[in-house]
Short mmCIF file of C-alpha atoms in Angstrom, two decimals:
data_model
loop_
_atom_site.label_atom_id
_atom_site.label_comp_id
_atom_site.label_asym_id
_atom_site.label_seq_id
_atom_site.Cartn_x
_atom_site.Cartn_y
_atom_site.Cartn_z
CA UNK E 28 -47.79 -27.53 3.62
CA UNK E 29 -50.45 -24.86 4.09
CA UNK E 30 -54.09 -25.68 4.73
CA UNK E 31 -57.23 -23.61 4.31
CA UNK E 32 -59.09 -22.49 7.43
CA UNK E 33 -62.67 -23.76 7.32
CA UNK E 34 -63.89 -20.64 9.12
CA UNK E 35 -62.18 -17.62 7.56
CA UNK E 36 -60.68 -19.14 4.40
CA UNK E 37 -57.12 -18.08 5.18
CA UNK E 38 -54.14 -20.33 4.53
CA UNK E 39 -51.63 -21.23 7.24
CA UNK E 40 -49.16 -24.08 8.06
CA UNK E 41 -50.89 -27.38 8.81
CA UNK E 42 -48.73 -27.92 11.90
CA UNK E 43 -50.02 -24.75 13.62
CA UNK E 44 -52.54 -25.37 16.39
CA UNK E 45 -54.67 -22.39 15.33
CA UNK E 46 -55.40 -20.33 12.26
CA UNK E 47 -53.02 -17.35 12.28
CA UNK E 48 -55.80 -15.11 10.95
CA UNK E 49 -58.93 -15.88 12.98
CA UNK E 50 -57.64 -18.13 15.77
CA UNK E 51 -59.85 -21.09 14.90
CA UNK E 52 -58.49 -24.44 16.08
CA UNK E 53 -56.71 -26.65 13.58
CA UNK E 54 -58.41 -30.02 13.96
CA UNK E 55 -55.66 -31.73 11.96
CA UNK E 56 -52.84 -30.45 14.19
CA UNK E 57 -54.90 -31.16 17.30
CA UNK E 58 -55.34 -34.83 16.53
CA UNK E 59 -55.00 -36.83 19.70
CA UNK E 60 -51.61 -38.27 20.43
CA UNK E 61 -49.88 -37.06 17.25
CA UNK E 62 -46.18 -36.68 18.16
CA UNK E 63 -44.57 -33.28 17.67
CA UNK E 64 -40.94 -34.10 18.51
CA UNK E 65 -38.53 -36.90 17.65
CA UNK E 66 -38.58 -38.09 21.25
CA UNK E 67 -42.38 -38.12 21.30
CA UNK E 68 -42.38 -40.16 18.09
CA UNK E 69 -39.98 -42.66 19.65
CA UNK E 70 -42.20 -42.95 22.71
CA UNK E 71 -45.29 -43.41 20.52
CA UNK E 72 -43.67 -46.27 18.61
CA UNK E 73 -42.59 -47.93 21.86
CA UNK E 74 -46.17 -47.72 23.15
CA UNK E 75 -47.33 -49.63 20.05
CA UNK E 76 -44.50 -52.19 20.37
CA UNK E 77 -43.31 -51.45 16.85
CA UNK E 78 -40.18 -53.34 15.71
CA UNK E 79 -38.76 -50.26 14.02
CA UNK E 80 -35.60 -51.87 12.65
CA UNK E 81 -37.61 -54.62 10.95
CA UNK E 82 -40.07 -52.00 9.72
CA UNK E 83 -37.07 -50.03 8.38
CA UNK E 84 -37.88 -46.83 10.23
CA UNK E 85 -34.94 -45.09 11.90
CA UNK E 86 -36.00 -42.30 14.22
CA UNK E 87 -33.33 -39.85 15.32
CA UNK E 88 -30.73 -41.58 13.15
CA UNK E 89 -29.00 -40.74 9.89
CA UNK E 90 -29.18 -44.33 8.64
CA UNK E 91 -27.29 -44.82 5.38
CA UNK E 92 -28.17 -48.32 4.21
CA UNK E 93 -30.73 -48.95 1.42
CA UNK E 94 -34.43 -49.46 2.12
CA UNK E 95 -35.04 -47.15 5.04
CA UNK E 96 -37.17 -44.24 6.22
CA UNK E 97 -35.85 -41.89 8.86
CA UNK E 98 -35.63 -38.56 10.59
CA UNK E 99 -32.74 -36.84 12.36
CA UNK E 100 -31.35 -33.43 13.22
CA UNK E 101 -28.21 -32.52 11.29
CA UNK E 102 -25.16 -30.53 12.42
CA UNK E 103 -26.80 -27.29 11.20
CA UNK E 104 -29.80 -27.86 13.44
CA UNK E 105 -32.10 -28.69 10.53
CA UNK E 106 -34.55 -31.58 10.74
CA UNK E 107 -34.21 -34.03 7.86
CA UNK E 108 -36.85 -36.56 6.79
CA UNK E 109 -35.55 -39.03 4.25
CA UNK E 110 -36.08 -42.25 2.35
CA UNK E 111 -33.20 -44.47 1.24
CA UNK E 112 -34.39 -46.26 -1.86
CA UNK E 113 -33.56 -49.80 -2.96
CA UNK E 114 -30.63 -48.63 -5.10
CA UNK E 115 -29.09 -46.80 -2.13
CA UNK E 116 -29.95 -43.31 -3.32
CA UNK E 117 -31.58 -40.91 -0.88
CA UNK E 118 -34.74 -38.87 -1.41
CA UNK E 119 -35.12 -36.03 1.11
CA UNK E 120 -38.75 -35.43 1.98
CA UNK E 121 -38.11 -32.40 4.17
CA UNK E 122 -35.15 -30.43 5.47
CA UNK E 123 -35.82 -27.41 7.65
CA UNK E 124 -36.22 -25.96 11.15
CA UNK E 125 -39.80 -27.11 11.85
CA UNK E 126 -39.53 -30.22 14.02
CA UNK E 127 -43.31 -30.70 14.35
CA UNK E 128 -43.74 -30.63 10.58
CA UNK E 129 -40.83 -33.01 10.02
CA UNK E 130 -42.09 -35.46 12.63
CA UNK E 131 -45.59 -35.36 11.18
CA UNK E 132 -44.23 -36.22 7.72
CA UNK E 133 -42.62 -39.41 9.02
CA UNK E 134 -45.56 -40.15 11.32
CA UNK E 135 -47.99 -40.04 8.38
CA UNK E 136 -45.70 -42.29 6.32
CA UNK E 137 -45.47 -44.75 9.20
CA UNK E 138 -49.24 -44.75 9.46
CA UNK E 139 -49.68 -45.35 5.73
CA UNK E 140 -47.28 -48.32 5.90
CA UNK E 141 -49.32 -49.82 8.74
CA UNK E 142 -52.52 -49.31 6.77
CA UNK E 143 -50.91 -50.99 3.75
CA UNK E 144 -50.23 -54.13 5.81
CA UNK E 145 -53.76 -54.14 7.15
CA UNK E 146 -55.18 -53.97 3.62
CA UNK E 147 -52.85 -56.69 2.37
CA UNK E 148 -53.76 -58.92 5.29
CA UNK E 149 -57.45 -58.53 4.49
CA UNK E 150 -56.86 -59.25 0.79
CA UNK E 151 -54.95 -62.45 1.58
CA UNK E 152 -57.82 -64.11 3.39
CA UNK E 153 -59.04 -67.20 1.56
CA UNK E 154 -62.52 -67.11 -0.03
CA UNK E 155 -63.61 -69.89 2.31
CA UNK E 156 -62.51 -67.98 5.38
CA UNK E 157 -64.23 -64.87 4.10
CA UNK E 158 -67.44 -66.83 3.48
CA UNK E 159 -67.31 -68.29 6.97
CA UNK E 160 -66.87 -64.84 8.42
CA UNK E 161 -69.86 -63.58 6.44
CA UNK E 162 -72.05 -66.37 7.82
CA UNK E 163 -70.94 -65.60 11.33
CA UNK E 164 -71.60 -61.94 10.75
CA UNK E 165 -75.16 -62.65 9.64
CA UNK E 166 -75.94 -64.48 12.87
CA UNK E 167 -74.86 -61.60 15.03
CA UNK E 168 -76.01 -58.77 12.76
CA UNK E 169 -79.39 -58.34 14.44
CA UNK E 170 -77.83 -58.28 17.89
CA UNK E 171 -75.21 -55.76 16.81
CA UNK E 172 -77.81 -53.50 15.26
CA UNK E 173 -79.86 -53.55 18.45
CA UNK E 174 -76.81 -52.81 20.57
CA UNK E 175 -75.72 -50.05 18.19
CA UNK E 176 -79.13 -48.36 18.34
CA UNK E 177 -79.11 -48.43 22.13
CA UNK E 178 -75.52 -47.22 22.28
CA UNK E 179 -76.27 -44.41 19.84
CA UNK E 180 -79.09 -43.03 21.93
CA UNK E 181 -77.02 -43.32 25.10
CA UNK E 182 -74.11 -41.60 23.37
CA UNK E 183 -76.29 -38.74 22.15
CA UNK E 184 -77.70 -38.19 25.63
CA UNK E 185 -74.45 -38.51 27.55
CA UNK E 186 -71.87 -35.71 27.61
CA UNK E 187 -69.00 -35.81 25.16
CA UNK E 188 -65.87 -33.73 25.03
CA UNK E 189 -66.40 -30.16 23.94
CA UNK E 190 -68.26 -26.88 24.45
CA UNK E 191 -71.83 -26.54 25.69
CA UNK E 192 -74.16 -23.56 25.88
CA UNK E 193 -76.71 -23.83 28.67
CA UNK E 194 -78.84 -20.95 29.99
CA UNK E 195 -76.59 -18.48 28.14
CA UNK E 196 -73.50 -19.80 29.95
CA UNK E 197 -70.67 -21.78 28.37
CA UNK E 198 -69.47 -25.10 29.76
CA UNK E 199 -66.76 -27.54 28.73
CA UNK E 200 -66.81 -31.30 29.33
CA UNK E 201 -63.67 -33.41 29.52
CA UNK E 202 -63.00 -36.82 31.07
CA UNK E 203 -66.08 -36.90 33.35
CA UNK E 204 -65.50 -33.33 34.55
CA UNK E 205 -67.52 -30.21 33.82
CA UNK E 206 -66.01 -26.73 33.64
CA UNK E 207 -67.87 -23.43 33.54
CA UNK E 208 -66.83 -20.01 32.32
CA UNK E 209 -67.25 -16.85 34.39
CA UNK E 210 -65.52 -13.47 34.64
CA UNK E 211 -62.41 -15.12 36.09
CA UNK E 212 -62.12 -17.61 33.22
CA UNK E 213 -62.67 -21.35 33.14
CA UNK E 214 -63.30 -23.06 36.48
CA UNK E 215 -63.91 -26.66 37.52
CA UNK E 216 -67.59 -27.16 38.34
CA UNK E 217 -68.57 -29.09 41.46
CA UNK E 218 -71.84 -29.98 39.78
CA UNK E 219 -74.11 -28.91 36.93
CA UNK E 220 -77.85 -28.93 36.44
CA UNK E 221 -79.35 -32.32 35.71
CA UNK E 222 -80.91 -30.89 32.57
CA UNK E 223 -77.42 -30.25 31.17
CA UNK E 224 -75.76 -33.50 32.26
CA UNK E 225 -78.79 -35.65 31.51
CA UNK E 226 -79.53 -34.38 28.02
CA UNK E 227 -76.19 -32.92 26.99
CA UNK E 228 -76.69 -33.28 23.24
CA UNK E 229 -79.31 -30.52 23.34
CA UNK E 230 -76.65 -28.00 24.36
CA UNK E 231 -73.57 -29.32 22.57
CA UNK E 232 -71.74 -26.71 20.45
CA UNK E 233 -68.80 -28.78 19.25
CA UNK E 234 -65.26 -29.82 20.13
CA UNK E 235 -63.56 -26.98 18.24
CA UNK E 236 -63.30 -23.46 19.59
CA UNK E 237 -64.94 -20.51 17.83
CA UNK E 238 -64.34 -16.82 18.49
CA UNK E 239 -68.06 -16.11 18.52
CA UNK E 240 -68.38 -18.04 21.77
CA UNK E 241 -67.00 -14.95 23.45
CA UNK E 242 -65.06 -17.01 26.02
CA UNK E 243 -61.45 -18.10 26.43
CA UNK E 244 -60.33 -21.06 24.34
CA UNK E 245 -60.42 -23.99 26.76
CA UNK E 246 -57.32 -25.50 25.13
CA UNK E 247 -55.33 -22.52 26.44
CA UNK E 248 -56.13 -23.34 30.07
CA UNK E 249 -54.30 -25.46 32.62
CA UNK E 250 -57.18 -27.94 32.62
CA UNK E 251 -56.96 -28.94 28.98
CA UNK E 252 -55.13 -32.06 27.83
CA UNK E 253 -55.03 -34.01 24.60
CA UNK E 254 -57.39 -36.88 24.01
CA UNK E 255 -56.08 -40.34 24.76
CA UNK E 256 -55.20 -42.05 21.49
CA UNK E 257 -54.53 -45.48 23.01
CA UNK E 258 -57.76 -46.82 21.52
CA UNK E 259 -56.89 -45.75 17.96
CA UNK E 260 -57.44 -49.01 16.06
CA UNK E 261 -55.75 -47.68 12.91
CA UNK E 262 -52.44 -48.83 14.41
CA UNK E 263 -53.61 -52.35 15.21
CA UNK E 264 -51.70 -54.88 13.13
CA UNK E 265 -49.52 -57.96 13.50
CA UNK E 266 -46.09 -56.35 13.69
CA UNK E 267 -44.47 -59.75 14.27
CA UNK E 268 -45.17 -60.69 10.64
CA UNK E 269 -44.02 -57.37 9.17
CA UNK E 270 -42.28 -57.76 5.82
CA UNK E 271 -40.43 -54.63 4.72
CA UNK E 272 -40.26 -56.08 1.22
CA UNK E 273 -43.88 -55.05 0.76
CA UNK E 274 -42.84 -51.38 0.69
CA UNK E 275 -42.34 -49.62 -2.64
CA UNK E 276 -38.64 -48.86 -2.30
CA UNK E 277 -38.25 -47.48 -5.82
CA UNK E 278 -40.38 -44.34 -5.35
CA UNK E 279 -39.17 -41.10 -3.79
CA UNK E 280 -41.66 -41.44 -0.95
#
């Protein structure tokens, strides 16, 4: 699927890291931890302790039984993303040479199935339990608000990942390290001025690269690495109670 570049308005494949017209970064493709190969998807699922067979997801396998999602590479070298419906018929979501696109299709479906269970779990709470939770929430609301206000101001003052413009020079902050840009490209900084590190929000330009910066895209350097997605709470669910019967197995996808 093609997406529209928010900077130049051109359309390009959503799996590309940059716009093919202006070079602007694709925030969707650059999402932290999104797998781009079948093996990366397998590793991601292992890291989340997902019981894939119970969830009816078959990664790297041409599984033929009813009620299953899967991805595999066929004898022609094409990547196939499929859904076997309840009646045993197969709906092919994608078949083509783009592994990253194919993997993302199944990854997004996996994510939507996890979100479905989270929503169902919330809906199944008894009214009494919900009322008790509301009372508990009221008692700690004031404390949470106070903590949130303090955390917000600390967050705004402390450096966050991305580009900074300070005294007409560009800097990049990543995982407690500062980098500066000079004629030789991006370099690791031993230290930066206290004005920059102590009040970083004043100089923050953003996490995404723009051509008008006039510097090399930091993501093209040896220093850059993807954000750690281990804290992504959207995958938090009770996989031990997973019921694949909750999936709509009659639809094509």
